[in-house]
Coordinates of C-alpha atoms in Angstrom, one line a residue:
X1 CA 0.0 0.0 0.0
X2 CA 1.3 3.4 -0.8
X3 CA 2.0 6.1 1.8
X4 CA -1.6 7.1 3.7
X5 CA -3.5 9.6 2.7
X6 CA -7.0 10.8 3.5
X7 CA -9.6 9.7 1.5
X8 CA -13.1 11.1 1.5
X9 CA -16.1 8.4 0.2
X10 CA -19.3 10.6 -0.5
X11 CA -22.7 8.7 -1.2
X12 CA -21.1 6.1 1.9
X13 CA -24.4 5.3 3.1
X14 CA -25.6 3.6 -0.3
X15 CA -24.6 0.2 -1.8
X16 CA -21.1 0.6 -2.7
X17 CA -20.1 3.7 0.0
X18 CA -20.9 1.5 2.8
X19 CA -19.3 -1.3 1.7
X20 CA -16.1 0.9 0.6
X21 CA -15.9 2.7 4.3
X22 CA -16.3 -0.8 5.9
X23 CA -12.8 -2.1 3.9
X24 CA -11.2 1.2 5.2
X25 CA -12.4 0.5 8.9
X26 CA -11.8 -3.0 8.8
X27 CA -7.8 -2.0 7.4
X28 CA -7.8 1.0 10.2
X29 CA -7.5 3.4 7.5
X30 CA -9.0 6.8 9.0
X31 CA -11.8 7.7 6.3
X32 CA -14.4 10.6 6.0
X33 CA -17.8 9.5 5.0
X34 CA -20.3 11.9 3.7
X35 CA -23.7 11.8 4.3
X36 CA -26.5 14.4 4.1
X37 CA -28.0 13.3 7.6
X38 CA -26.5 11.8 9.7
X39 CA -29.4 9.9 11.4
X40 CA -27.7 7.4 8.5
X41 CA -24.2 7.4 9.8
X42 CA -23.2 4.2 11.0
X43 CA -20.6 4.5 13.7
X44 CA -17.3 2.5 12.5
X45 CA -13.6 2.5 13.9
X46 CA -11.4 5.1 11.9
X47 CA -14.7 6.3 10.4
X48 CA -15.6 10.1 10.5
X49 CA -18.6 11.1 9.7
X50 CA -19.4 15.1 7.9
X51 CA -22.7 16.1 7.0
X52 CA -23.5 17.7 4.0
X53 CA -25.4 18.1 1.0
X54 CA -23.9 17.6 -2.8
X55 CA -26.1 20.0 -4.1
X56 CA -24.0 22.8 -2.4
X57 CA -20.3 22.7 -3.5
X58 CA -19.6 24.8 -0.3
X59 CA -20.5 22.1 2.3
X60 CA -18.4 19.9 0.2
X61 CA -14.8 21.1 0.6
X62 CA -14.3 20.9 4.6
X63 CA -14.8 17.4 4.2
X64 CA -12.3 16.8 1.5
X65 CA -8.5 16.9 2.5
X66 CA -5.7 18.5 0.4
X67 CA -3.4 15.9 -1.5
X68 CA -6.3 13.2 -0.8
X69 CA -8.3 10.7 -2.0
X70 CA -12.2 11.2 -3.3
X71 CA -15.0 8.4 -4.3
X72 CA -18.0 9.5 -5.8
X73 CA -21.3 8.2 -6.1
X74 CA -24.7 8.9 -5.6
X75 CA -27.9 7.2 -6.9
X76 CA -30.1 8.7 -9.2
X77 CA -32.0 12.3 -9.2
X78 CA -33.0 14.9 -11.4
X79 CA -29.9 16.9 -9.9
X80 CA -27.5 14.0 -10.3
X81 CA -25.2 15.8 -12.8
X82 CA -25.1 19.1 -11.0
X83 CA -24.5 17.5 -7.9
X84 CA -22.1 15.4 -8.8
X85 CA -20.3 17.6 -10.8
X86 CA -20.2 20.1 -7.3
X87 CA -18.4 17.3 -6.2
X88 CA -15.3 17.6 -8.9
X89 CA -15.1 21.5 -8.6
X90 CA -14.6 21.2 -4.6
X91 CA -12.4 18.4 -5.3
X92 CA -10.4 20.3 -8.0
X93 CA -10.2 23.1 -5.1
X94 CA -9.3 21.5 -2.4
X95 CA -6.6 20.1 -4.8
X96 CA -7.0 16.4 -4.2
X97 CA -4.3 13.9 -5.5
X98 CA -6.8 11.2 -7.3
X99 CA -11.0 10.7 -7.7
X100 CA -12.2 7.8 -8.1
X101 CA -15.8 8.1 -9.7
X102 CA -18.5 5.0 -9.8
X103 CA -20.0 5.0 -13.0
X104 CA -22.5 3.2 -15.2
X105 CA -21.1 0.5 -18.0
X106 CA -24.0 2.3 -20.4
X107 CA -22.3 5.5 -19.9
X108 CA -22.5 7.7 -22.9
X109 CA -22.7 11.6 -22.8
X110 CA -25.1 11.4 -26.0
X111 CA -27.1 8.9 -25.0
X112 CA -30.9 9.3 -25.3
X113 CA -31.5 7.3 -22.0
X114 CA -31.4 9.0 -18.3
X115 CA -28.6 7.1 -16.3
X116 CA -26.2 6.6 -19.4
X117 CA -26.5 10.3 -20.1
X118 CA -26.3 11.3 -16.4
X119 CA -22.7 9.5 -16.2
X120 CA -21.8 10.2 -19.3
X121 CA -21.6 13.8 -18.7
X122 CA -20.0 13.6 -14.9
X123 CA -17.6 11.7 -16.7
X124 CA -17.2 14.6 -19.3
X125 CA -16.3 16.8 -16.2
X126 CA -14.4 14.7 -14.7
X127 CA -12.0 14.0 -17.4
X128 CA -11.4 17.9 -18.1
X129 CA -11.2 18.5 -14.7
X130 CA -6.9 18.5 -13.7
X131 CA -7.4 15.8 -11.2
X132 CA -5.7 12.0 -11.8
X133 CA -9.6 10.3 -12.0
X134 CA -10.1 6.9 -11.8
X135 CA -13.3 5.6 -13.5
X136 CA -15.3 2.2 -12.6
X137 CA -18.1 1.5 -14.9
X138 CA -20.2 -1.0 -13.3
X139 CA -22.1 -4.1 -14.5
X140 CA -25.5 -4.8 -13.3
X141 CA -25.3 -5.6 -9.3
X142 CA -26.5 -8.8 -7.8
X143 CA -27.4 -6.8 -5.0
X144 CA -30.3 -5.6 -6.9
X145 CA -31.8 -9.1 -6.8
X146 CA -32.6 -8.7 -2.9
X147 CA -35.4 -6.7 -3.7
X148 CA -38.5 -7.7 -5.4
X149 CA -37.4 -10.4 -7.3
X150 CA -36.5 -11.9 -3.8
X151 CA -39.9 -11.5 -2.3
X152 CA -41.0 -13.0 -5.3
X153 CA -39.0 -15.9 -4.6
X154 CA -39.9 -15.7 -0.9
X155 CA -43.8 -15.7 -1.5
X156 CA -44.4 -17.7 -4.7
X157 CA -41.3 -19.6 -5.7
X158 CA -41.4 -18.0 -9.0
X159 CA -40.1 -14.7 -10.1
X160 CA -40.3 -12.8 -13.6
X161 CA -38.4 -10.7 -15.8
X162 CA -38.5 -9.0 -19.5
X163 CA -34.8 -10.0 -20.6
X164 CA -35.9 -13.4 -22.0
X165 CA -33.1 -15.6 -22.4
X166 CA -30.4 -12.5 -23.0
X167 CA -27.5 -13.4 -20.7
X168 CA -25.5 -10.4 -18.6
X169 CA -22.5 -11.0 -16.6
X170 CA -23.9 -9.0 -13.4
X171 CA -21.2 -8.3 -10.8
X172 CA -21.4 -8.5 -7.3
X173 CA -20.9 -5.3 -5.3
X174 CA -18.4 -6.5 -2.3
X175 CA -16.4 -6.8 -5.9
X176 CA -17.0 -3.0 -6.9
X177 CA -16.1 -2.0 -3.2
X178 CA -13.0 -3.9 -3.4
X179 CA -12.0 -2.7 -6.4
X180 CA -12.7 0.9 -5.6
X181 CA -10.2 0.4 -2.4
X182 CA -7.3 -0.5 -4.3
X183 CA -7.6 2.4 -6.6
X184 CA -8.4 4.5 -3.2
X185 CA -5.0 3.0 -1.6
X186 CA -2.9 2.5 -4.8
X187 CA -3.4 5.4 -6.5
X188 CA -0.6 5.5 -8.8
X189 CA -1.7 2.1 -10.7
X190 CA -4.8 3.6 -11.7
X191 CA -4.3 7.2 -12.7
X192 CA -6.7 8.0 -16.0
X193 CA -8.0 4.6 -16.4
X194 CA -11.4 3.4 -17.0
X195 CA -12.2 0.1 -15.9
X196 CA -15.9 -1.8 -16.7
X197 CA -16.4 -4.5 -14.2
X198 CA -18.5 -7.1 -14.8
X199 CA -19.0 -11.3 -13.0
X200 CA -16.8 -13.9 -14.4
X201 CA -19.6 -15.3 -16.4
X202 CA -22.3 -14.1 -18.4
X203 CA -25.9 -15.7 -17.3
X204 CA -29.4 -15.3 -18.0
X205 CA -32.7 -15.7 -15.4
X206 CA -32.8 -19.1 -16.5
X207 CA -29.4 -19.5 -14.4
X208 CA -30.0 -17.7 -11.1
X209 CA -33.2 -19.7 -11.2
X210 CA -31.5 -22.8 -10.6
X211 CA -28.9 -21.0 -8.7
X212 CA -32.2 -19.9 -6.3
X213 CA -33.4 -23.5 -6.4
X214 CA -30.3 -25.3 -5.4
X215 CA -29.6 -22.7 -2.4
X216 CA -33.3 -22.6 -0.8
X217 CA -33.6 -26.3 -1.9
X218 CA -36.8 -25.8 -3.5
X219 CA -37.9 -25.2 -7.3
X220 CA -37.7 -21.7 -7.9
X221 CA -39.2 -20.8 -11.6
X222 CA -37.9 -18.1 -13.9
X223 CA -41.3 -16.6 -15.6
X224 CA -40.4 -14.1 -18.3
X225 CA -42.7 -11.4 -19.5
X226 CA -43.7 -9.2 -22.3
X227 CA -41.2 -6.0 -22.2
X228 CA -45.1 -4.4 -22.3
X229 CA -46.0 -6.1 -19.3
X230 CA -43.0 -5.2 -17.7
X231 CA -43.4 -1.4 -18.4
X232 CA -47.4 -1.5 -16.8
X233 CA -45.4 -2.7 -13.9
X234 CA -43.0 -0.1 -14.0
X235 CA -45.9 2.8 -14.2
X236 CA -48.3 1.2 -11.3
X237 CA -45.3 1.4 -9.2
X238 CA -45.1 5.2 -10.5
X239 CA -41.6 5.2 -11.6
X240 CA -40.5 8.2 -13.5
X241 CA -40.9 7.8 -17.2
X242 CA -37.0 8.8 -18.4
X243 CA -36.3 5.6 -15.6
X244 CA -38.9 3.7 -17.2
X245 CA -37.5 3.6 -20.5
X246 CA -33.9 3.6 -19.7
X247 CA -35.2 -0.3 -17.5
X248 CA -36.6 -1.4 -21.2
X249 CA -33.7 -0.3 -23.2
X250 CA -31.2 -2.3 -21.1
X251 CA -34.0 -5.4 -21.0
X252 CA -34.2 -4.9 -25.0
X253 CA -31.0 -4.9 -25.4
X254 CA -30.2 -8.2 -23.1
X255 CA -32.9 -10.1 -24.7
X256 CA -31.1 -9.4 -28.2
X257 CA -28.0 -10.9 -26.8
X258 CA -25.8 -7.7 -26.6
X259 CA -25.6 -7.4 -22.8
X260 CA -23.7 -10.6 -22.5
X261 CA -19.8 -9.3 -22.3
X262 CA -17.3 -10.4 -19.7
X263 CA -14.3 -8.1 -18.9
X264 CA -10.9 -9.6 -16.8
X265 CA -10.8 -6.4 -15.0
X266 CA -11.6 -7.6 -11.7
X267 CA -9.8 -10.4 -11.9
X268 CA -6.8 -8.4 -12.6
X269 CA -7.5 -6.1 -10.2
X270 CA -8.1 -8.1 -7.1
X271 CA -6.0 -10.9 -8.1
X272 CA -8.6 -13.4 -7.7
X273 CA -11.8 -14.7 -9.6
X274 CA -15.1 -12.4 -9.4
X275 CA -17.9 -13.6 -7.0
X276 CA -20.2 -16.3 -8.6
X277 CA -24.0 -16.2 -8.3
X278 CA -24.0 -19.1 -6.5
X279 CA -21.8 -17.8 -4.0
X280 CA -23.8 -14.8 -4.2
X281 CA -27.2 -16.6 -3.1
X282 CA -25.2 -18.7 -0.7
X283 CA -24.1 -15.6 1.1
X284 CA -27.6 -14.4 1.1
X285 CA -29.6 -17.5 1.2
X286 CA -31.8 -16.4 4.1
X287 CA -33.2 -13.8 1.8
X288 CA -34.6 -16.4 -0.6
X289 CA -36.1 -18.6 2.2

């Protein structure tokens, strides 16, 4: 590891952030963890938490050390770009060392669709900004599967999805997290690099059915659906519509076979094999029950 330095996670209370500041804790790595309440700070050893509020660049730059470390993420909002992008310019003047941004692996600046086009241009900013950036374009998350589809499971046995028989090789986000601390604590490997991390395998529903099945020892069925049916779903539950068509365009796009790439990157990265599905549902097998 190179020589310490202090390294500031904003979005640390979401999926990846609190898995990120729980690597630094567990290393005793002093951290700052951003939050904008902290009735959401979890207290952790060499954890200190700051409270404030990405939409103001102000509140930002106490929290950010000179010569440090930043990781940025934050889900999605209608202010996503300009809140993010308040992250860089307190960044830029605080006069960190390296950023390290989470990213989508659909991100295009010209994209029609909301979440490509939201990272695509923070990406934009990023890379004009004079800071050494790091970017991690992220798979699909298996993570998202302990949602509905796992009340699904939980209730019926059966689950359903509009991606048909389209295989993506969805990435597990203890992976991300790791990732993101190497580049956090070895700067100097991963200075303008973009890396798009993805599982070891590409797999369809058909797959983490059986995975499903074989960890809750039961039959679990994959049902797919209409990509029609799947948006009625999506508008009862009153998503918003530029959401609502990005989900289809990435379901479309799986079900025509072009989801279904595999990089090494996390492999070479971490020096050891991505997480399977199966260990995946092993890990959270009570979830399934």
């Amino acid at each position: 590891m190179e020589q310490a330095r202090k390294i500031t996670v904003f979005g640390a209370t979401g999926k990846i952030g609190s898995d990120l500041i729980q690597l630094f804790s567990d290393a005793k790595i002093p951290v700052t963890a951003v939050t904008r309440s902290l009735k959401r700070a979890i207290p952790l050893p060499f954890v200190q938490w700051h409270q404030a509020d990405m939409a103001h660049e102000e509140q930002l730059i106490p929290a950010i050390a000179e010569g440090g470390g930043v990781f940025l993420t934050s889900g999605p909002s209608p202010d996503f770009i300009q809140e993010q992008t308040n992250v860089i310019r307190a960044a830029q003047r605080a006069g960190v060392a390296h950023l390290v941004k989470l990213s989508s692996g659909e991100a295009y600046a010209s994209s029609p669709l909301f979440i490509p086009r939201m990272h695509g241009l923070v990406e934009t900013a990023l890379t004009q900004a004079d800071i050494p950036y790091t970017i991690l374009r992220s798979n699909g998350m298996m993570q998202n599967w302990l949602g509905d589809l796992a009340e699904s499971v939980r209730k019926e046995r059966k689950f359903h999805e509009s991606t048909g028989d389209g295989k993506r090789a969805y990435v597990d986000k203890r992976d991300v997290a790791e990732v993101a601390f190497n580049c956090l604590t070895k700067p100097k490997n991963h200075y303008v690099k973009t890396y798009f991390l993805t599982g070891g395998e590409a797999v369809n529903y058909n797959d983490v059915a059986a995975a499903i099945s074989s960890v809750v020892q039961q039959p679990v069925a994959y049902v797919p659906i209409s990509l029609e049916e799947s948006r009625r779903e999506m508008e009862q539950q009153n998503l918003p519509p530029a959401l609502i068509e990005t989900f289809i365009a990435y379901d479309t796009a799986q079900r025509n076979g072009e989801k279904a790439l595999v990089t090494d990157c996390v492999s070479k990265l971490l020096g050891r094999p991505p997480r399977t599905i199966d260990q995946f549902f092993a890990d959270h097998a009570d979830c399934f029950r």
